[in-house]
Every structure is written in structure tokens, then in C-alpha cells.
Short mmCIF file of C-alpha atoms and ligand atoms in Angstrom, two decimals:
data_model
loop_
_atom_site.label_atom_id
_atom_site.label_comp_id
_atom_site.label_asym_id
_atom_site.label_seq_id
_atom_site.Cartn_x
_atom_site.Cartn_y
_atom_site.Cartn_z
CA MET E 1289 -2.17 -28.08 -10.64
CA THR E 1290 -0.42 -24.68 -11.19
CA ASN E 1291 1.25 -21.98 -8.92
CA VAL E 1292 -1.11 -18.33 -8.51
CA VAL E 1293 -0.17 -15.19 -8.65
CA VAL E 1294 -2.54 -12.28 -6.79
CA VAL E 1295 -2.07 -8.98 -7.88
CA GLY E 1296 -4.21 -5.73 -7.47
CA SER E 1297 -5.44 -4.49 -10.84
CA GLN E 1298 -6.08 -1.07 -9.18
CA TRP E 1299 -4.39 1.62 -7.03
CA GLY E 1300 -4.24 -1.09 -4.03
CA ASP E 1301 -7.22 -2.13 -1.80
CA GLU E 1302 -9.04 -4.41 -3.91
CA GLY E 1303 -9.98 -6.78 -1.47
CA LYS E 1304 -7.03 -8.88 -2.19
CA GLY E 1305 -7.26 -9.96 1.99
CA LYS E 1306 -10.30 -12.16 1.28
CA ILE E 1307 -9.26 -13.85 -1.77
CA VAL E 1308 -5.63 -14.55 -0.74
CA ASP E 1309 -7.02 -15.90 2.47
CA TRP E 1310 -9.24 -18.17 0.62
CA LEU E 1311 -6.65 -19.24 -1.82
CA SER E 1312 -4.18 -19.92 1.30
CA GLU E 1313 -6.32 -22.45 2.10
CA ARG E 1314 -5.79 -24.43 -1.00
CA ALA E 1315 -1.78 -23.65 -1.43
CA ASP E 1316 1.18 -25.00 0.68
CA ILE E 1317 3.16 -22.47 0.72
CA VAL E 1318 2.04 -18.30 0.56
CA VAL E 1319 4.92 -15.86 -0.63
CA ARG E 1320 5.08 -11.86 -0.08
CA TYR E 1321 7.58 -10.21 -3.18
CA GLN E 1322 7.33 -6.83 -2.97
CA GLY E 1323 6.50 -4.20 -0.71
CA GLY E 1324 6.28 -4.22 3.34
CA HIS E 1325 4.19 -3.15 6.02
CA ASN E 1326 2.76 0.14 3.86
CA ALA E 1327 0.37 -2.58 3.22
CA GLY E 1328 -2.63 -4.14 5.61
CA HIS E 1329 -5.35 -6.31 5.66
CA THR E 1330 -7.81 -8.20 8.20
CA LEU E 1331 -8.50 -11.81 7.70
CA VAL E 1332 -11.55 -13.30 9.60
CA ILE E 1333 -10.80 -16.99 10.22
CA ASP E 1334 -13.48 -18.82 12.58
CA GLY E 1335 -14.78 -15.56 13.88
CA THR E 1336 -11.26 -14.33 14.63
CA SER E 1337 -9.96 -10.77 13.21
CA TYR E 1338 -6.04 -10.98 12.57
CA LYS E 1339 -4.32 -8.01 11.12
CA LEU E 1340 -1.40 -8.17 8.76
CA SER E 1341 0.81 -5.79 7.43
CA LEU E 1342 4.31 -7.44 6.43
CA LEU E 1343 3.59 -11.36 7.15
CA PRO E 1344 2.17 -13.42 4.57
CA SER E 1345 -1.52 -14.58 4.75
CA GLY E 1346 -0.72 -18.28 5.47
CA VAL E 1347 0.86 -17.49 8.81
CA VAL E 1348 -2.31 -17.85 10.54
CA ARG E 1349 -3.67 -20.91 9.04
CA PRO E 1350 -1.70 -24.09 10.41
CA GLY E 1351 0.33 -26.36 8.19
CA LYS E 1352 1.26 -23.41 5.89
CA MET E 1353 4.50 -21.96 5.29
CA ALA E 1354 4.73 -18.25 4.98
CA VAL E 1355 7.61 -16.88 3.02
CA ILE E 1356 8.90 -13.37 2.97
CA GLY E 1357 11.04 -13.35 -0.22
CA ASN E 1358 14.26 -10.82 -1.09
CA GLY E 1359 11.71 -8.25 -2.71
CA VAL E 1360 10.16 -7.18 0.18
CA VAL E 1361 11.72 -4.56 2.66
CA VAL E 1362 11.14 -5.90 6.04
CA ASP E 1363 10.94 -3.35 9.31
CA PRO E 1364 12.21 -5.59 11.74
CA HIS E 1365 10.46 -3.31 14.68
CA ALA E 1366 7.17 -3.90 12.53
CA LEU E 1367 7.92 -7.69 11.89
CA ILE E 1368 8.67 -8.59 16.08
CA ALA E 1369 5.36 -6.24 16.94
CA GLU E 1370 3.43 -8.33 14.61
CA ILE E 1371 4.55 -11.73 15.36
CA GLU E 1372 3.94 -10.57 19.19
CA LYS E 1373 0.17 -9.61 18.01
CA LEU E 1374 -0.38 -12.95 16.37
CA GLU E 1375 1.11 -14.77 19.20
CA LYS E 1376 -1.09 -13.17 21.80
CA GLN E 1377 -3.95 -14.20 19.20
CA GLY E 1378 -2.96 -17.82 19.53
CA VAL E 1379 -0.97 -17.89 16.32
CA LYS E 1380 2.08 -20.01 16.80
CA ILE E 1381 5.20 -18.43 14.69
CA SER E 1382 8.72 -20.04 14.54
CA PRO E 1383 10.80 -21.12 11.36
CA GLU E 1384 8.40 -23.97 10.74
CA ASN E 1385 5.95 -21.72 9.15
CA LEU E 1386 7.52 -18.22 8.38
CA ARG E 1387 10.89 -18.04 6.77
CA ILE E 1388 12.78 -14.66 5.52
CA ALA E 1389 15.11 -14.46 2.31
CA ASP E 1390 18.59 -13.45 3.91
CA ASN E 1391 18.89 -11.17 1.13
CA ALA E 1392 16.06 -9.12 1.83
CA THR E 1393 16.56 -5.13 2.78
CA LEU E 1394 15.89 -3.83 6.23
CA ILE E 1395 13.78 -0.77 6.85
CA LEU E 1396 15.63 1.16 9.87
CA SER E 1397 14.38 4.31 12.00
CA LEU E 1398 16.22 6.61 9.94
CA HIS E 1399 14.38 5.37 6.51
CA ARG E 1400 11.01 6.01 8.40
CA GLU E 1401 12.15 9.73 9.62
CA LEU E 1402 13.42 10.61 6.44
CA ASP E 1403 10.26 9.17 4.68
CA ALA E 1404 8.43 11.75 7.47
CA PHE E 1405 10.69 14.64 6.89
CA ARG E 1406 10.55 14.57 3.23
CA GLU E 1407 6.80 14.17 3.16
CA ASP E 1408 6.24 17.15 5.37
CA ALA E 1409 8.72 19.11 3.41
CA ALA E 1410 7.04 18.51 0.15
CA SER E 1411 3.45 19.33 2.06
CA ASN E 1412 4.91 23.22 2.70
CA SER E 1413 5.50 23.06 -1.64
CA GLY E 1414 2.26 21.17 -2.40
CA THR E 1415 4.41 18.29 -3.79
CA LYS E 1416 3.74 15.43 -1.27
CA ILE E 1417 3.44 11.95 -2.48
CA GLY E 1418 0.86 11.19 0.21
CA THR E 1419 3.07 8.10 1.33
CA THR E 1420 2.10 5.57 4.42
CA ARG E 1421 5.58 7.09 5.84
CA ARG E 1422 6.88 3.62 6.71
CA GLY E 1423 9.97 4.02 5.15
CA ILE E 1424 9.19 1.84 2.11
CA GLY E 1425 10.77 4.44 -0.29
CA PRO E 1426 13.84 5.49 1.08
CA ALA E 1427 14.52 1.87 1.97
CA TYR E 1428 14.20 0.85 -1.81
CA GLU E 1429 16.40 3.72 -2.56
CA ASP E 1430 19.08 2.33 -0.29
CA LYS E 1431 18.94 -0.95 -1.81
CA VAL E 1432 19.26 0.18 -5.40
CA GLY E 1433 22.37 2.39 -4.05
CA ARG E 1434 23.87 -0.57 -2.89
CA ARG E 1435 24.50 0.65 0.50
CA ALA E 1436 21.23 -1.19 2.42
CA ILE E 1437 21.55 -3.42 5.38
CA ARG E 1438 20.41 -7.16 4.57
CA VAL E 1439 18.82 -9.39 6.77
CA MET E 1440 22.18 -11.62 6.54
CA ASP E 1441 24.09 -8.83 7.74
CA LEU E 1442 22.87 -8.92 11.07
CA ALA E 1443 24.59 -12.44 11.48
CA ASP E 1444 27.97 -10.76 10.11
CA LEU E 1445 29.27 -8.58 12.80
CA ASP E 1446 33.07 -8.02 11.29
CA THR E 1447 31.27 -6.68 8.08
CA LEU E 1448 28.00 -4.97 9.79
CA PRO E 1449 30.11 -2.00 11.26
CA GLY E 1450 31.58 -0.87 7.52
CA LYS E 1451 28.15 -1.24 6.17
CA VAL E 1452 26.74 1.07 9.03
CA ASP E 1453 29.44 3.55 7.73
CA ARG E 1454 28.73 3.43 4.23
CA ILE E 1455 24.44 3.59 4.84
CA LEU E 1456 25.17 6.91 7.60
CA THR E 1457 27.41 8.80 4.93
CA HIS E 1458 24.67 8.97 3.21
CA HIS E 1459 21.95 9.75 5.34
CA ASN E 1460 23.88 12.19 7.57
CA ALA E 1461 24.39 14.25 4.05
CA LEU E 1462 20.40 14.45 3.64
CA ARG E 1463 19.58 15.25 7.14
CA ARG E 1464 22.24 18.11 7.19
CA GLY E 1465 20.48 18.95 4.14
CA LEU E 1466 17.08 18.66 5.67
CA GLY E 1467 18.24 20.22 9.29
CA VAL E 1468 17.98 17.61 11.43
CA ALA E 1469 19.77 16.08 14.01
CA GLU E 1470 22.61 13.44 12.38
CA VAL E 1471 22.24 9.61 13.54
CA SER E 1472 25.56 7.90 15.32
CA HIS E 1473 26.65 4.65 14.16
CA ASP E 1474 26.42 3.45 17.93
CA THR E 1475 22.82 4.17 17.59
CA ILE E 1476 22.13 2.02 14.54
CA MET E 1477 24.75 -0.79 15.74
CA THR E 1478 22.24 -0.56 19.11
CA GLU E 1479 19.32 -0.64 16.73
CA LEU E 1480 20.34 -3.69 14.62
CA THR E 1481 22.23 -5.61 17.20
CA SER E 1482 18.66 -5.44 19.36
CA ILE E 1483 16.78 -6.91 16.91
CA ALA E 1484 19.14 -9.51 15.68
CA ASP E 1485 17.97 -12.10 17.87
CA ARG E 1486 14.54 -11.83 17.19
CA VAL E 1487 14.60 -11.61 13.22
CA LEU E 1488 17.83 -14.43 12.45
CA PRO E 1489 16.16 -17.21 13.38
CA TYR E 1490 13.70 -17.30 10.35
CA ARG E 1491 16.13 -16.32 8.05
CA ASP E 1492 16.73 -18.91 4.90
CA THR E 1493 18.39 -19.01 1.37
CA VAL E 1494 14.51 -18.53 0.12
CA TRP E 1495 15.26 -19.12 -3.65
CA LEU E 1496 16.56 -22.37 -2.91
CA PHE E 1497 13.88 -23.33 -0.29
CA LEU E 1498 11.27 -22.70 -2.81
CA ASP E 1499 12.75 -24.03 -5.50
CA LYS E 1500 13.15 -27.51 -3.85
CA GLU E 1501 9.67 -27.19 -2.93
CA ARG E 1502 8.55 -26.33 -6.50
CA ARG E 1503 10.21 -29.75 -6.94
CA LYS E 1504 8.12 -31.44 -4.55
CA GLY E 1505 5.06 -30.53 -6.10
CA ALA E 1506 4.11 -27.84 -3.62
CA ARG E 1507 1.22 -25.24 -4.28
CA ILE E 1508 2.74 -21.75 -4.48
CA LEU E 1509 1.03 -18.97 -3.85
CA PHE E 1510 2.09 -15.36 -4.03
CA GLU E 1511 0.64 -12.69 -2.77
CA GLY E 1512 0.99 -9.11 -3.97
CA ALA E 1513 0.79 -5.91 -2.19
CA GLN E 1514 -0.44 -2.51 -3.56
CA GLY E 1515 -1.83 -2.17 -6.75
CA SER E 1516 -0.51 -2.07 -10.56
CA LEU E 1517 -1.48 1.70 -10.86
CA LEU E 1518 0.97 1.91 -7.89
CA ASP E 1519 3.92 -0.23 -9.55
CA ILE E 1520 7.10 2.08 -9.95
CA ASP E 1521 7.28 1.54 -13.67
CA HIS E 1522 3.94 1.19 -14.71
CA GLY E 1523 1.61 3.44 -12.62
CA THR E 1524 1.20 7.33 -12.07
CA TYR E 1525 4.42 8.17 -11.51
CA PRO E 1526 5.77 10.01 -9.19
CA PHE E 1527 2.60 9.22 -7.10
CA VAL E 1528 3.36 5.33 -7.03
CA THR E 1529 5.20 3.16 -3.97
CA SER E 1530 8.48 2.57 -4.73
CA SER E 1531 8.60 -1.31 -6.03
CA ASN E 1532 7.18 -2.91 -8.96
CA THR E 1533 3.60 -4.52 -8.18
CA VAL E 1534 2.92 -6.16 -11.27
CA ALA E 1535 3.11 -9.83 -11.10
CA GLY E 1536 6.47 -10.65 -13.06
CA GLN E 1537 7.94 -9.21 -9.72
CA ALA E 1538 6.72 -12.08 -8.09
CA ALA E 1539 9.72 -14.21 -10.04
CA ALA E 1540 12.38 -11.40 -9.39
CA GLY E 1541 11.30 -10.95 -5.56
CA SER E 1542 11.15 -14.44 -4.51
CA GLY E 1543 13.92 -15.90 -6.53
CA MET E 1544 11.87 -18.20 -8.72
CA GLY E 1545 11.79 -18.33 -12.61
CA PRO E 1546 9.14 -16.68 -14.08
CA GLY E 1547 7.85 -20.14 -15.57
CA SER E 1548 6.91 -20.98 -12.36
CA LEU E 1549 4.56 -18.40 -11.94
CA GLY E 1550 1.21 -20.02 -13.32
CA TYR E 1551 -2.01 -18.33 -12.88
CA ILE E 1552 -2.00 -14.59 -12.71
CA LEU E 1553 -5.07 -13.51 -10.60
CA GLY E 1554 -6.08 -9.87 -11.05
CA ILE E 1555 -7.83 -8.62 -7.73
CA THR E 1556 -10.43 -5.99 -9.33
CA LYS E 1557 -13.03 -3.94 -7.36
CA ALA E 1558 -16.23 -3.45 -9.08
CA TYR E 1559 -15.29 0.67 -8.84
CA THR E 1560 -12.30 2.39 -8.26
CA THR E 1561 -10.48 3.86 -5.04
CA ARG E 1562 -6.97 5.68 -4.32
CA VAL E 1563 -5.46 6.60 -1.20
CA GLY E 1564 -2.69 9.51 -0.99
CA GLU E 1565 -1.96 12.09 -4.10
CA GLY E 1566 -2.35 11.38 -7.73
CA PRO E 1567 -4.04 11.43 -11.24
CA PHE E 1568 -7.70 9.78 -10.99
CA PRO E 1569 -9.63 10.18 -13.95
CA THR E 1570 -12.92 8.80 -12.94
CA GLU E 1571 -12.80 10.25 -9.53
CA LEU E 1572 -16.67 11.13 -7.79
CA HIS E 1573 -16.60 14.26 -5.93
CA ASP E 1574 -20.53 13.76 -5.57
CA ASP E 1575 -22.87 12.22 -3.42
CA ILE E 1576 -22.13 9.17 -5.36
CA GLY E 1577 -18.58 8.94 -4.49
CA GLN E 1578 -19.77 9.58 -0.72
CA PHE E 1579 -22.13 6.62 -1.19
CA LEU E 1580 -19.25 4.42 -2.47
CA GLY E 1581 -17.09 5.25 0.37
CA GLU E 1582 -19.60 4.96 3.07
CA LYS E 1583 -21.33 1.69 1.77
CA GLY E 1584 -17.61 0.18 0.58
CA HIS E 1585 -16.29 1.24 3.83
CA GLU E 1586 -13.31 3.03 2.22
CA PHE E 1587 -11.08 3.95 4.92
CA GLY E 1588 -7.00 2.48 4.83
CA THR E 1589 -6.30 -0.40 7.06
CA VAL E 1590 -3.02 0.97 7.57
CA THR E 1591 -2.99 4.87 7.92
CA GLY E 1592 -7.24 4.86 8.39
CA ARG E 1593 -7.03 7.57 5.62
CA LYS E 1594 -10.42 8.29 3.73
CA ARG E 1595 -10.01 6.67 0.20
CA ARG E 1596 -11.26 8.58 -3.03
CA CYS E 1597 -13.93 6.96 -4.98
CA GLY E 1598 -14.92 6.97 -8.39
CA TRP E 1599 -16.77 4.78 -11.35
CA PHE E 1600 -15.24 1.40 -12.69
CA ASP E 1601 -12.16 2.58 -14.88
CA ALA E 1602 -12.07 -0.14 -17.79
CA ALA E 1603 -9.46 1.13 -19.84
CA LEU E 1604 -6.85 1.46 -16.19
CA VAL E 1605 -7.91 -2.46 -15.60
CA ARG E 1606 -7.43 -3.33 -19.45
CA GLN E 1607 -3.94 -1.54 -18.99
CA SER E 1608 -3.00 -4.02 -15.68
CA VAL E 1609 -4.48 -7.12 -17.77
CA ALA E 1610 -1.47 -6.42 -20.13
CA THR E 1611 1.23 -5.39 -17.91
CA ASN E 1612 0.94 -8.24 -15.43
CA GLY E 1613 -0.43 -10.96 -17.89
CA ILE E 1614 -3.65 -11.40 -15.87
CA THR E 1615 -5.25 -14.73 -16.64
CA GLY E 1616 -8.21 -14.24 -14.70
CA ILE E 1617 -9.91 -11.46 -12.36
CA ALA E 1618 -11.45 -11.87 -9.08
CA LEU E 1619 -14.33 -9.02 -8.98
CA THR E 1620 -14.62 -7.71 -5.55
CA LYS E 1621 -17.56 -5.57 -3.99
CA LEU E 1622 -20.07 -5.51 -6.74
CA ASP E 1623 -22.72 -5.48 -3.73
CA VAL E 1624 -21.85 -1.86 -3.04
CA LEU E 1625 -23.19 -0.78 -6.51
CA ASP E 1626 -26.67 -2.43 -5.21
CA GLY E 1627 -29.56 0.24 -5.33
CA LEU E 1628 -28.08 2.73 -7.49
CA ASP E 1629 -30.09 3.88 -10.61
CA GLU E 1630 -27.17 3.86 -13.19
CA LEU E 1631 -23.46 3.00 -13.54
CA LYS E 1632 -20.87 4.27 -15.33
CA ILE E 1633 -17.75 2.83 -16.76
CA CYS E 1634 -15.13 4.70 -18.01
CA VAL E 1635 -14.07 2.84 -21.77
CA GLY E 1636 -11.51 5.34 -22.91
CA TYR E 1637 -10.43 9.18 -22.56
CA LYS E 1638 -10.27 12.24 -24.28
CA LEU E 1639 -7.18 14.41 -24.24
CA ASP E 1640 -6.49 17.32 -25.85
CA GLY E 1641 -9.46 16.86 -28.38
CA GLU E 1642 -8.49 13.24 -29.10
CA GLN E 1643 -9.81 9.94 -28.11
CA ILE E 1644 -7.42 7.50 -26.72
CA ASP E 1645 -7.70 4.04 -24.74
CA HIS E 1646 -5.31 4.24 -22.41
CA LEU E 1647 -3.67 6.63 -19.67
CA PRO E 1648 -0.60 8.32 -21.00
CA ALA E 1649 2.50 8.05 -18.95
CA SER E 1650 3.18 11.94 -18.88
CA GLN E 1651 1.68 13.10 -15.17
CA GLY E 1652 0.77 16.51 -17.25
CA ALA E 1653 -1.62 14.39 -19.88
CA GLN E 1654 -2.82 12.15 -16.77
CA ALA E 1655 -3.94 15.12 -14.70
CA ARG E 1656 -5.80 16.34 -18.31
CA VAL E 1657 -7.64 13.31 -19.63
CA GLU E 1658 -11.33 13.12 -19.37
CA PRO E 1659 -13.06 10.05 -19.06
CA ILE E 1660 -15.51 8.63 -21.73
CA TYR E 1661 -18.26 6.78 -20.38
CA LEU E 1662 -20.84 3.83 -21.05
CA THR E 1663 -23.80 4.19 -18.90
CA LEU E 1664 -25.92 0.98 -17.72
CA GLU E 1665 -28.95 0.56 -15.81
CA GLY E 1666 -28.49 -0.26 -12.31
CA TRP E 1667 -30.29 -3.01 -10.11
CA LYS E 1668 -32.75 -2.58 -7.23
CA GLU E 1669 -32.27 -6.03 -5.77
CA SER E 1670 -29.46 -6.85 -3.02
CA THR E 1671 -26.61 -8.88 -4.44
CA VAL E 1672 -25.00 -9.52 -1.02
CA GLY E 1673 -24.29 -13.42 -0.55
CA ALA E 1674 -24.96 -14.56 -3.76
CA ARG E 1675 -23.33 -17.71 -4.12
CA SER E 1676 -24.39 -18.70 -7.71
CA TRP E 1677 -25.07 -16.42 -10.60
CA ALA E 1678 -28.65 -17.40 -10.45
CA ASP E 1679 -28.75 -15.33 -7.07
CA LEU E 1680 -27.92 -12.19 -9.06
CA PRO E 1681 -30.00 -9.99 -10.88
CA ALA E 1682 -29.92 -9.71 -14.72
CA GLN E 1683 -28.50 -6.20 -14.59
CA ALA E 1684 -25.46 -7.09 -12.16
CA ILE E 1685 -24.71 -10.06 -14.77
CA LYS E 1686 -24.98 -7.59 -17.63
CA TYR E 1687 -22.35 -4.98 -15.90
CA VAL E 1688 -20.26 -8.17 -15.17
CA ARG E 1689 -20.15 -9.31 -18.76
CA GLN E 1690 -19.57 -5.36 -19.76
CA VAL E 1691 -16.62 -5.66 -17.59
CA GLU E 1692 -15.04 -9.01 -18.61
CA GLU E 1693 -15.57 -7.68 -22.28
CA LEU E 1694 -14.02 -4.67 -21.86
CA ILE E 1695 -11.02 -5.48 -19.90
CA GLY E 1696 -10.57 -8.41 -22.30
CA ALA E 1697 -10.34 -11.05 -18.97
CA PRO E 1698 -12.98 -12.97 -17.64
CA VAL E 1699 -14.17 -13.31 -13.95
CA ALA E 1700 -12.67 -16.23 -12.28
CA LEU E 1701 -14.25 -15.59 -8.80
CA LEU E 1702 -16.74 -12.99 -7.69
CA SER E 1703 -16.85 -11.35 -3.92
CA THR E 1704 -20.25 -10.85 -2.75
CA SER E 1705 -19.32 -9.75 0.77
CA PRO E 1706 -16.51 -9.93 3.10
CA GLU E 1707 -17.62 -13.50 4.53
CA ARG E 1708 -15.29 -16.28 2.71
CA ASP E 1709 -17.97 -18.37 1.80
CA ASP E 1710 -19.95 -15.55 -0.19
CA THR E 1711 -17.93 -16.36 -3.34
CA ILE E 1712 -18.93 -17.06 -7.17
CA LEU E 1713 -16.56 -19.77 -8.09
CA VAL E 1714 -16.09 -19.82 -12.00
CA THR E 1715 -12.32 -21.17 -12.19
CA ASP E 1716 -10.39 -22.23 -9.60
CA PRO E 1717 -6.85 -20.61 -10.32
CA PHE E 1718 -5.07 -23.68 -8.87
CA GLU E 1719 -6.55 -26.18 -11.17
CA ASP E 1720 -6.77 -23.87 -14.51
P1 LIG V 1330 4.65 3.93 0.34
O1 LIG V 1330 4.36 2.83 -0.15
O2 LIG V 1330 4.41 4.34 1.67
O3 LIG V 1330 5.74 4.58 -0.11
O4 LIG V 1330 3.34 5.07 -0.55
C1 LIG V 1330 3.19 5.69 -1.63
C2 LIG V 1330 1.91 5.53 -2.41
O5 LIG V 1330 1.59 4.36 -2.57
C3 LIG V 1330 0.88 6.21 -1.89
O6 LIG V 1330 0.08 6.84 -2.45
C4 LIG V 1330 0.24 5.09 -0.60
O7 LIG V 1330 -0.99 5.70 -0.44
C5 LIG V 1330 0.03 3.93 -1.62
N1 LIG V 1330 0.39 2.75 -1.13
C6 LIG V 1330 1.45 2.11 -0.18
N2 LIG V 1330 0.63 1.03 -0.06
C7 LIG V 1330 -0.39 0.84 -0.05
C8 LIG V 1330 -1.59 -0.06 -0.15
O8 LIG V 1330 -1.56 -1.20 0.81
N3 LIG V 1330 -2.84 0.41 -0.44
C9 LIG V 1330 -3.25 1.47 -0.96
N4 LIG V 1330 -1.98 2.32 -1.25
C10 LIG V 1330 -1.22 2.07 -0.86
#
């Protein structure tokens, strides 16, 4: 028995929701450790659909504890709205099943505004990131700049006004520079005091809680958001999110030691997608790209934006296997490839006449690389709903085996439709 960390091995949207839900049924505690409400997934349980952005998936299952770790940036307005929406659907949320780290950073309205102001200004100069405009980046900037307001500050009315002054000195200087109205001390104090009573009941010393539960033998599932190529260090910088999305962050972002992390499961889509700007070597601008987008319903859960689609990039996923220490993968959406005459897998790149086996870190080089492809025969049969290898056409098995070999990690789970039971289980990550 071990703990499990779930990470996206591409640019997010790999289908983590279904796999996390499947695993959360086997876990006692589900922990989010980075990102915020820029993530988004839909869970379908007994025919009811639940949309989650900030809350860990375990929250919709009775008897499970959901934990928001210190590495998450928490928008209290989004938190309250999500809790209210779930309560309307009959999900009971209380400190009995939700804890929020007292040292987690808050996203305030001024962060959301700054995200939008900067993206709008960058649109005019063609340098926008294509963020979700949720204030994620500005909140992390304030955390690293040591001027953030944290969950516990809501309970300390003696020190809060000084912290508000400190954050405003910075933000009002920026706002003056951007030519937008300044924010007053009273506005922020009113915002904070209005949400305090709704947030504080959930606060906890999360590292201590997790340590006690670990000692009692609880099974802990760490639920990563976004994907490894959106990692602030290892991703396609600057077209990334503002947190570390790789598995190591599960330790720092929850307060558990790295030795407790256990099995690292990389969720991997059978082709590649990306939302927002940035390099994408295997992107398809043709009918096949269109086919993958339509058949795979590739529209963002949070922003509704159309996702860019392309061939599977084994060089990128091999990189993620290394930077995360991935033990095994959950391969998703294989059925979207049904019916294609041939399939391509990127095995490396050509850069300025040289052959390379990984994506270089420089933005210029990332834009110049040309994929080197391996071509495989497709299959005509449907793989939808397959629950054993015997249900899969020979060419589909060949494709999966080729993926495993090229990325250097085995398939632990294979998902063949959005239905939770349409999954081929090779290895149960909790039992590995
Ligand atoms: P931010 O996280 O809102 O700052 O956005 C930075 C980049 O990460 C943009 O390209 C977003 O489209 C991307 N991004 C953020 N969250 C997700 C996600 O959950 N799935 C896919 N892309 C995401």
C-alpha cells in the first residue's frame, strides 16, 4: 500500500478528472498541492455531473477528506461559489470533509484584475500568455514577493491592516503605471472581512494533519493540476502557469516529505493538446487536427477556449517521465484515434540541421524545432468501452506498446471512454 501522486504529463487536459475520481474512491484523503481555480474538471457520479475547479475531487464522495495544501492559491470568492454550487447538488461540505492550509495564499480581486490588465496590454503587443485570467500568476508573484495575504491572516485583525498596506503599496504602483484606478485600503479590508467567516472554519495546520493521518496508515492521493509542460521551471517558459506542476511539488505544496509520495502516475493523452499561446511542435493545422478536436471534444473546461491539437509527442512525455519520476502512466482518449488510416508519433526533433531527443529550454529553439515522426498503421475498429486487452485491435495494442517503449514508462491504466468503468487496469497504483 502506498500513496499516489497524479500529474499531467503534457500541457494539461489529459483527462485527469476521470482517473482522479477512479483513484479517489480507493483513497482516504485527496490533496491539491498547486495551482488554483485555473484547473477544471467534470466528474460524473451515478449520473450526476459535478464541476470542480478548486476543490479536490474527493469532496464529492462521502467519507473522504479533501485537503487544499499550502501550495495552492485560493480565491475565496471562487471557493465559496463552488461550495454553494455543490451544496445545491446535495454534497455536504464542512470541516469534516474539507481542510484548507492556514498558510495557503489568497487570490484577491486585485490579482484577477491585474491578470486581465496585463493580458489585454500584452495582446496589443502580441506577447500575451493566454492565461485563464483568474489571477493565478499575480497571486504567486505576491507570495514569492513576501507580501501575500494568507488564509490565517483573516483571523488576525491586529496584523491584517499592515499586510493590506504592504500589498497595496506594490499593486497601486503597478496600477498607476498601467493607468488604472488605485484600490483603497478600505476596499480590500471589506473584501477580506466579508469572506473571513466563510473560509476560516476550514483552516487547518495541514502538514500536521497529513502527518498524523500518514502515521495512522491513511491512503493519500495527491491531485495535480495543469501539466508538466506548463511547469514554471520545466515547461515551455514563459508560456506556462506560475506554479511547479511536477510531482515533487506534491511534497512542498502539502508539507509532506518526498518519501511519502509513493507512486507517481502520469496522465497521458494518446495525442497532444494545448490551450493558450506557446510552442507546440506536433500541432496539426489540417483536417486531422480538426478531427481530433471535434472527436475529443477539445474545448477548455474553465475558459471554453478551443484546444490546439496534434500528434502524440513521445519526446515531450519522455521528458515528463524524467522530471516527475513517473512510475507508470494512465493513457487516455485512445478511442479518439479510432478510424485514422495512419498515426504519427514524434520521437525527437531536428534543430538547425541537428537531431535532438528533447525539447530545448530556449524559447527561440522551441519555436524552430521540427518533429521527427515514426508512422504507424491505424485501426478501423472501435476501442470505445474496451475493458481488457483482448477487446483492443492489434494495431491499437501496437500503438500503446510503442508509446510505452518510447517514453520509458509502462501503462498502468488505459482509459477507453469517459465512463469510469471503461478502464483497463494493469497495475493498481495504490497497491504497487
Ligand atoms: P494561468 O495558469 O491562468 O496563469 O495560465 C497560464 C497558462 O496555463 C495558459 O496557457 C493557460 O491556458 C494554461 N492553463 C492553466 N490552467 C490550465 C489547465 O487546467 N489546463 C490546461 N491549461 C491550463
